[in-house]
PDB file of C-alpha atoms and ligand atoms in Angstrom:
ATOM      1  CA  MET A   1      54.112  63.594  42.705  1.00 63.00           C
ATOM      2  CA  GLU A   2      51.299  62.767  40.302  1.00 75.00           C
ATOM      3  CA  TYR A   3      47.817  64.010  41.160  1.00 88.00           C
ATOM      4  CA  ASP A   4      45.870  61.283  42.971  1.00 94.00           C
ATOM      5  CA  GLN A   5      42.711  60.159  41.149  1.00 96.00           C
ATOM      6  CA  SER A   6      42.492  56.731  42.774  1.00 95.00           C
ATOM      7  CA  VAL A   7      38.893  57.229  43.988  1.00 97.00           C
ATOM      8  CA  ILE A   8      37.660  57.119  40.390  1.00 97.00           C
ATOM      9  CA  VAL A   9      40.033  54.412  39.109  1.00 97.00           C
ATOM     10  CA  PRO A  10      38.424  50.947  39.330  1.00 96.00           C
ATOM     11  CA  GLU A  11      40.540  47.933  40.402  1.00 96.00           C
ATOM     12  CA  SER A  12      40.379  46.456  36.910  1.00 96.00           C
ATOM     13  CA  TYR A  13      42.095  49.514  35.352  1.00 98.00           C
ATOM     14  CA  LYS A  14      45.855  49.190  34.787  1.00 97.00           C
ATOM     15  CA  VAL A  15      48.061  52.109  33.734  1.00 97.00           C
ATOM     16  CA  LEU A  16      49.204  51.754  30.146  1.00 98.00           C
ATOM     17  CA  ILE A  17      50.683  55.226  29.629  1.00 98.00           C
ATOM     18  CA  SER A  18      51.248  57.555  32.561  1.00 97.00           C
ATOM     19  CA  GLU A  19      50.421  61.226  32.722  1.00 97.00           C
ATOM     20  CA  LYS A  20      54.142  62.014  32.621  1.00 97.00           C
ATOM     21  CA  GLU A  21      54.851  59.847  29.575  1.00 98.00           C
ATOM     22  CA  ILE A  22      51.923  61.452  27.733  1.00 98.00           C
ATOM     23  CA  GLN A  23      53.180  64.993  28.382  1.00 98.00           C
ATOM     24  CA  LYS A  24      56.735  64.078  27.349  1.00 98.00           C
ATOM     25  CA  ARG A  25      55.514  62.626  24.043  1.00 98.00           C
ATOM     26  CA  LEU A  26      53.240  65.638  23.405  1.00 98.00           C
ATOM     27  CA  GLN A  27      56.210  67.942  23.690  1.00 98.00           C
ATOM     28  CA  GLU A  28      58.035  65.905  21.011  1.00 98.00           C
ATOM     29  CA  LEU A  29      54.979  65.880  18.743  1.00 98.00           C
ATOM     30  CA  GLY A  30      54.514  69.613  19.280  1.00 98.00           C
ATOM     31  CA  GLU A  31      58.092  70.330  18.239  1.00 98.00           C
ATOM     32  CA  GLN A  32      57.709  68.227  15.085  1.00 98.00           C
ATOM     33  CA  ILE A  33      54.371  69.873  14.192  1.00 98.00           C
ATOM     34  CA  THR A  34      55.812  73.336  14.876  1.00 98.00           C
ATOM     35  CA  ARG A  35      58.634  72.663  12.381  1.00 98.00           C
ATOM     36  CA  ASP A  36      56.307  71.220   9.728  1.00 98.00           C
ATOM     37  CA  PHE A  37      53.628  73.950   9.929  1.00 98.00           C
ATOM     38  CA  LYS A  38      55.747  77.019  10.614  1.00 97.00           C
ATOM     39  CA  GLY A  39      54.267  80.097   8.889  1.00 96.00           C
ATOM     40  CA  LYS A  40      51.249  78.167   7.537  1.00 98.00           C
ATOM     41  CA  THR A  41      48.687  79.042  10.249  1.00 98.00           C
ATOM     42  CA  PRO A  42      47.112  75.567  10.231  1.00 98.00           C
ATOM     43  CA  ILE A  43      43.557  74.776  11.285  1.00 98.00           C
ATOM     44  CA  LEU A  44      43.540  71.929  13.789  1.00 98.00           C
ATOM     45  CA  ILE A  45      40.340  69.921  13.691  1.00 98.00           C
ATOM     46  CA  GLY A  46      39.603  67.937  16.828  1.00 98.00           C
ATOM     47  CA  ILE A  47      37.370  64.904  16.480  1.00 98.00           C
ATOM     48  CA  LEU A  48      34.884  64.960  19.335  1.00 97.00           C
ATOM     49  CA  ASN A  49      34.461  63.737  21.906  1.00 94.00           C
ATOM     50  CA  GLY A  50      37.589  61.678  22.514  1.00 96.00           C
ATOM     51  CA  SER A  51      40.255  64.121  21.321  1.00 98.00           C
ATOM     52  CA  PHE A  52      39.335  67.180  23.391  1.00 98.00           C
ATOM     53  CA  ILE A  53      41.974  66.737  26.092  1.00 98.00           C
ATOM     54  CA  PHE A  54      44.713  65.670  23.678  1.00 98.00           C
ATOM     55  CA  LEU A  55      44.001  68.690  21.455  1.00 98.00           C
ATOM     56  CA  ALA A  56      43.939  71.073  24.416  1.00 98.00           C
ATOM     57  CA  ASP A  57      47.318  69.853  25.657  1.00 98.00           C
ATOM     58  CA  LEU A  58      48.938  69.413  22.233  1.00 98.00           C
ATOM     59  CA  ILE A  59      48.283  72.946  20.985  1.00 98.00           C
ATOM     60  CA  ARG A  60      50.134  74.325  23.995  1.00 98.00           C
ATOM     61  CA  TYR A  61      53.267  72.554  22.736  1.00 98.00           C
ATOM     62  CA  ILE A  62      52.891  74.029  19.237  1.00 98.00           C
ATOM     63  CA  ASN A  63      54.760  77.277  18.702  1.00 98.00           C
ATOM     64  CA  THR A  64      53.153  78.661  15.579  1.00 98.00           C
ATOM     65  CA  ASP A  65      49.880  80.521  15.050  1.00 98.00           C
ATOM     66  CA  LEU A  66      46.967  78.166  14.531  1.00 98.00           C
ATOM     67  CA  GLU A  67      43.190  77.933  14.579  1.00 98.00           C
ATOM     68  CA  VAL A  68      41.003  75.286  16.193  1.00 98.00           C
ATOM     69  CA  ASP A  69      37.744  73.731  15.071  1.00 98.00           C
ATOM     70  CA  PHE A  70      35.845  70.542  15.880  1.00 98.00           C
ATOM     71  CA  ILE A  71      33.837  67.865  14.121  1.00 98.00           C
ATOM     72  CA  ARG A  72      31.777  65.295  15.901  1.00 97.00           C
ATOM     73  CA  ILE A  73      31.275  61.912  14.324  1.00 93.00           C
ATOM     74  CA  SER A  74      29.968  58.696  15.742  1.00 86.00           C
ATOM     75  CA  SER A  75      30.883  55.187  14.782  1.00 70.00           C
ATOM     76  CA  TYR A  76      30.654  53.351  18.061  1.00 59.00           C
ATOM     77  CA  GLY A  77      27.381  54.148  19.744  1.00 56.00           C
ATOM     78  CA  ASN A  78      28.091  53.222  23.320  1.00 58.00           C
ATOM     79  CA  GLY A  79      29.796  49.910  22.560  1.00 61.00           C
ATOM     80  CA  ARG A  80      33.445  48.942  22.346  1.00 64.00           C
ATOM     81  CA  GLU A  81      33.562  47.796  18.709  1.00 65.00           C
ATOM     82  CA  SER A  82      33.488  49.987  15.630  1.00 65.00           C
ATOM     83  CA  SER A  83      30.146  49.631  13.879  1.00 65.00           C
ATOM     84  CA  GLY A  84      31.522  50.982  10.607  1.00 69.00           C
ATOM     85  CA  HIS A  85      28.453  53.203  10.216  1.00 82.00           C
ATOM     86  CA  ILE A  86      29.785  56.722  10.594  1.00 90.00           C
ATOM     87  CA  LYS A  87      27.460  59.666  11.134  1.00 90.00           C
ATOM     88  CA  ILE A  88      28.340  63.359  11.279  1.00 93.00           C
ATOM     89  CA  LEU A  89      26.828  64.707  14.494  1.00 95.00           C
ATOM     90  CA  LYS A  90      28.462  68.147  14.291  1.00 96.00           C
ATOM     91  CA  PRO A  91      29.811  69.379  10.952  1.00 96.00           C
ATOM     92  CA  LEU A  92      32.857  71.551  10.368  1.00 97.00           C
ATOM     93  CA  SER A  93      32.373  75.298  10.934  1.00 97.00           C
ATOM     94  CA  ALA A  94      35.644  76.652   9.526  1.00 97.00           C
ATOM     95  CA  ASP A  95      36.318  77.247   5.836  1.00 98.00           C
ATOM     96  CA  ILE A  96      39.327  75.030   5.069  1.00 98.00           C
ATOM     97  CA  ASN A  97      39.550  75.805   1.347  1.00 98.00           C
ATOM     98  CA  GLY A  98      43.212  76.546   0.565  1.00 98.00           C
ATOM     99  CA  ARG A  99      44.278  75.992   4.194  1.00 98.00           C
ATOM    100  CA  SER A 100      46.701  73.647   5.928  1.00 98.00           C
ATOM    101  CA  VAL A 101      44.676  71.241   8.026  1.00 98.00           C
ATOM    102  CA  LEU A 102      45.743  68.927  10.824  1.00 98.00           C
ATOM    103  CA  VAL A 103      43.077  66.494  12.023  1.00 98.00           C
ATOM    104  CA  VAL A 104      43.459  65.531  15.678  1.00 98.00           C
ATOM    105  CA  GLU A 105      42.255  62.052  16.658  1.00 98.00           C
ATOM    106  CA  ASP A 106      42.370  60.315  20.015  1.00 98.00           C
ATOM    107  CA  ILE A 107      42.847  56.796  18.689  1.00 97.00           C
ATOM    108  CA  VAL A 108      42.948  55.040  15.336  1.00 96.00           C
ATOM    109  CA  ASP A 109      41.554  51.547  15.557  1.00 93.00           C
ATOM    110  CA  SER A 110      40.025  50.047  12.383  1.00 92.00           C
ATOM    111  CA  GLY A 111      40.982  53.150  10.392  1.00 94.00           C
ATOM    112  CA  LEU A 112      37.410  53.585   9.131  1.00 93.00           C
ATOM    113  CA  SER A 113      36.942  56.975  10.811  1.00 94.00           C
ATOM    114  CA  VAL A 114      40.170  58.335   9.337  1.00 96.00           C
ATOM    115  CA  GLN A 115      39.265  57.039   5.886  1.00 95.00           C
ATOM    116  CA  PHE A 116      35.847  58.693   6.150  1.00 95.00           C
ATOM    117  CA  LEU A 117      37.267  61.994   7.440  1.00 97.00           C
ATOM    118  CA  ARG A 118      39.942  62.172   4.744  1.00 97.00           C
ATOM    119  CA  LYS A 119      37.392  61.751   1.991  1.00 95.00           C
ATOM    120  CA  MET A 120      34.975  64.228   3.529  1.00 96.00           C
ATOM    121  CA  LEU A 121      37.604  66.921   4.194  1.00 98.00           C
ATOM    122  CA  GLU A 122      39.380  66.579   0.840  1.00 98.00           C
ATOM    123  CA  ALA A 123      36.141  67.671  -0.811  1.00 97.00           C
ATOM    124  CA  PHE A 124      36.642  71.142   0.760  1.00 98.00           C
ATOM    125  CA  ASN A 125      40.008  71.511  -1.047  1.00 98.00           C
ATOM    126  CA  PRO A 126      42.501  72.125   1.747  1.00 98.00           C
ATOM    127  CA  VAL A 127      46.014  72.772   0.439  1.00 98.00           C
ATOM    128  CA  GLU A 128      47.371  70.196   2.887  1.00 98.00           C
ATOM    129  CA  LEU A 129      45.592  67.551   4.986  1.00 98.00           C
ATOM    130  CA  LYS A 130      47.481  65.734   7.728  1.00 98.00           C
ATOM    131  CA  PHE A 131      46.467  63.530  10.643  1.00 98.00           C
ATOM    132  CA  VAL A 132      47.784  63.243  14.171  1.00 98.00           C
ATOM    133  CA  THR A 133      46.598  60.601  16.608  1.00 98.00           C
ATOM    134  CA  LEU A 134      47.566  60.115  20.214  1.00 98.00           C
ATOM    135  CA  LEU A 135      47.126  56.332  20.006  1.00 98.00           C
ATOM    136  CA  ASN A 136      47.236  53.810  17.188  1.00 97.00           C
ATOM    137  CA  LYS A 137      46.334  50.113  17.229  1.00 96.00           C
ATOM    138  CA  PRO A 138      48.313  48.740  14.258  1.00 93.00           C
ATOM    139  CA  GLU A 139      46.825  45.207  14.550  1.00 89.00           C
ATOM    140  CA  LYS A 140      43.226  46.329  14.148  1.00 82.00           C
ATOM    141  CA  LYS A 141      43.345  48.017  10.743  1.00 82.00           C
ATOM    142  CA  LYS A 142      40.501  47.115   8.411  1.00 87.00           C
ATOM    143  CA  VAL A 143      41.592  49.708   5.851  1.00 90.00           C
ATOM    144  CA  ASP A 144      45.003  51.036   4.916  1.00 89.00           C
ATOM    145  CA  VAL A 145      45.352  54.584   6.275  1.00 92.00           C
ATOM    146  CA  SER A 146      48.439  56.727   6.619  1.00 92.00           C
ATOM    147  CA  ILE A 147      48.788  58.798   9.778  1.00 97.00           C
ATOM    148  CA  ASP A 148      51.392  61.566   9.745  1.00 98.00           C
ATOM    149  CA  TYR A 149      52.026  61.760  13.502  1.00 98.00           C
ATOM    150  CA  VAL A 150      51.429  58.971  16.030  1.00 98.00           C
ATOM    151  CA  GLY A 151      51.841  59.455  19.769  1.00 98.00           C
ATOM    152  CA  PHE A 152      51.979  55.785  20.757  1.00 98.00           C
ATOM    153  CA  ASP A 153      51.433  52.487  18.962  1.00 98.00           C
ATOM    154  CA  ILE A 154      49.547  50.234  21.370  1.00 97.00           C
ATOM    155  CA  GLU A 155      48.352  46.628  21.520  1.00 96.00           C
ATOM    156  CA  ASP A 156      44.799  45.670  20.744  1.00 94.00           C
ATOM    157  CA  LYS A 157      43.314  46.488  24.144  1.00 93.00           C
ATOM    158  CA  PHE A 158      40.372  48.708  25.025  1.00 94.00           C
ATOM    159  CA  VAL A 159      41.790  51.833  26.612  1.00 97.00           C
ATOM    160  CA  VAL A 160      40.268  54.628  28.661  1.00 98.00           C
ATOM    161  CA  GLY A 161      41.201  57.938  30.241  1.00 98.00           C
ATOM    162  CA  TYR A 162      42.758  61.159  28.949  1.00 98.00           C
ATOM    163  CA  GLY A 163      39.618  61.939  26.928  1.00 98.00           C
ATOM    164  CA  LEU A 164      38.775  58.332  26.038  1.00 97.00           C
ATOM    165  CA  ASP A 165      35.589  57.026  27.587  1.00 96.00           C
ATOM    166  CA  ASP A 166      34.279  53.850  29.127  1.00 95.00           C
ATOM    167  CA  GLY A 167      30.502  54.134  28.613  1.00 93.00           C
ATOM    168  CA  GLN A 168      30.878  57.961  28.461  1.00 94.00           C
ATOM    169  CA  MET A 169      32.770  58.120  31.766  1.00 97.00           C
ATOM    170  CA  LYS A 170      36.417  58.199  32.874  1.00 98.00           C
ATOM    171  CA  ARG A 171      37.446  60.824  30.308  1.00 98.00           C
ATOM    172  CA  ASN A 172      38.817  62.917  33.179  1.00 98.00           C
ATOM    173  CA  LEU A 173      41.547  60.430  34.133  1.00 98.00           C
ATOM    174  CA  ARG A 174      44.998  61.913  33.551  1.00 98.00           C
ATOM    175  CA  SER A 175      46.714  58.697  32.508  1.00 98.00           C
ATOM    176  CA  ILE A 176      45.681  56.112  29.926  1.00 98.00           C
ATOM    177  CA  TYR A 177      44.502  52.765  31.287  1.00 98.00           C
ATOM    178  CA  TYR A 178      43.584  49.394  29.844  1.00 97.00           C
ATOM    179  CA  ILE A 179      40.876  47.316  31.417  1.00 95.00           C
ATOM    180  CA  GLU A 180      42.016  43.956  32.710  1.00 91.00           C
ATOM    181  CA  GLN A 181      39.432  41.302  31.793  1.00 82.00           C
ATOM    182  CA  GLU A 182      37.719  39.801  34.806  1.00 65.00           C
TER     183      GLU A 182
HETATM  184  P1  IMP B 201      38.074  53.480  14.061  1.00 80.51           P
HETATM  185  O1  IMP B 201      37.129  54.123  13.086  1.00 80.51           O
HETATM  186  O2  IMP B 201      37.771  52.019  14.240  1.00 80.51           O
HETATM  187  O3  IMP B 201      39.536  53.726  13.718  1.00 80.51           O
HETATM  188  O4  IMP B 201      37.737  54.045  15.490  1.00 80.51           O
HETATM  189  C1  IMP B 201      38.186  55.214  15.934  1.00 80.51           C
HETATM  190  C2  IMP B 201      37.349  55.720  17.096  1.00 80.51           C
HETATM  191  O5  IMP B 201      36.827  54.676  17.918  1.00 80.51           O
HETATM  192  C3  IMP B 201      38.213  56.534  18.001  1.00 80.51           C
HETATM  193  O6  IMP B 201      38.235  57.876  17.588  1.00 80.51           O
HETATM  194  C4  IMP B 201      37.588  56.330  19.372  1.00 80.51           C
HETATM  195  O7  IMP B 201      36.583  57.286  19.587  1.00 80.51           O
HETATM  196  C5  IMP B 201      36.978  54.963  19.310  1.00 80.51           C
HETATM  197  N1  IMP B 201      37.857  53.943  19.940  1.00 80.51           N
HETATM  198  C6  IMP B 201      38.593  53.009  19.323  1.00 80.51           C
HETATM  199  N2  IMP B 201      39.291  52.248  20.180  1.00 80.51           N
HETATM  200  C7  IMP B 201      38.990  52.720  21.410  1.00 80.51           C
HETATM  201  C8  IMP B 201      39.420  52.366  22.751  1.00 80.51           C
HETATM  202  O8  IMP B 201      40.240  51.446  22.990  1.00 80.51           O
HETATM  203  N3  IMP B 201      38.898  53.101  23.750  1.00 80.51           N
HETATM  204  C9  IMP B 201      38.015  54.126  23.552  1.00 80.51           C
HETATM  205  N4  IMP B 201      37.601  54.506  22.333  1.00 80.51           N
HETATM  206  C10 IMP B 201      38.069  53.811  21.269  1.00 80.51           C
HETATM  207 MG1   MG B 202      36.918  59.299  18.335  1.00 80.51          MG
END
């Protein structure tokens, strides 16, 4: 049985991807990433805050040595639309020069964050720079970005849970929900 979190799930939240479906897909992604990065000791860079749970679960499905680092950027403020103004709130700590890098995103929406991160990280001369995202909204792209690994393509709906926030809360929900408009 799935762990009951109903006391913190509002009525307007509907399950989009269940806890079980997420874990099943992570295992598949982990196997693919393991094959592609075998022997390369990649550095995985989680984009805070949204990706922290995805990264924590994903790396436990990856069977090769790896390192972990984080960057924090902001594009949204506390709203639900990308502002397009991206700020670095916590820079990279690791030296990625000559390394294989896998950037770990929670969700790719307009693509502006990924475009910004690619440009910024390429300047440090990694030998390889790939992106994995748990969720992707194909309809919302403002710029053309290529993502190497996508967990789930989803419709253009605002989603929360599993690291993704609704006004900074609900990150601790185990499934991914969309919010039904009142
Ligand atoms: P982009 O730059 O428009 O691709 O936005 C990417 C970032 O916006 C993600 O890393 C999330 O932090 C945030 N974001 C986009 N869509 C959603 C959503 O539906 N729920 C929660 N956060 C979102
Ligand atoms: Mg984010």
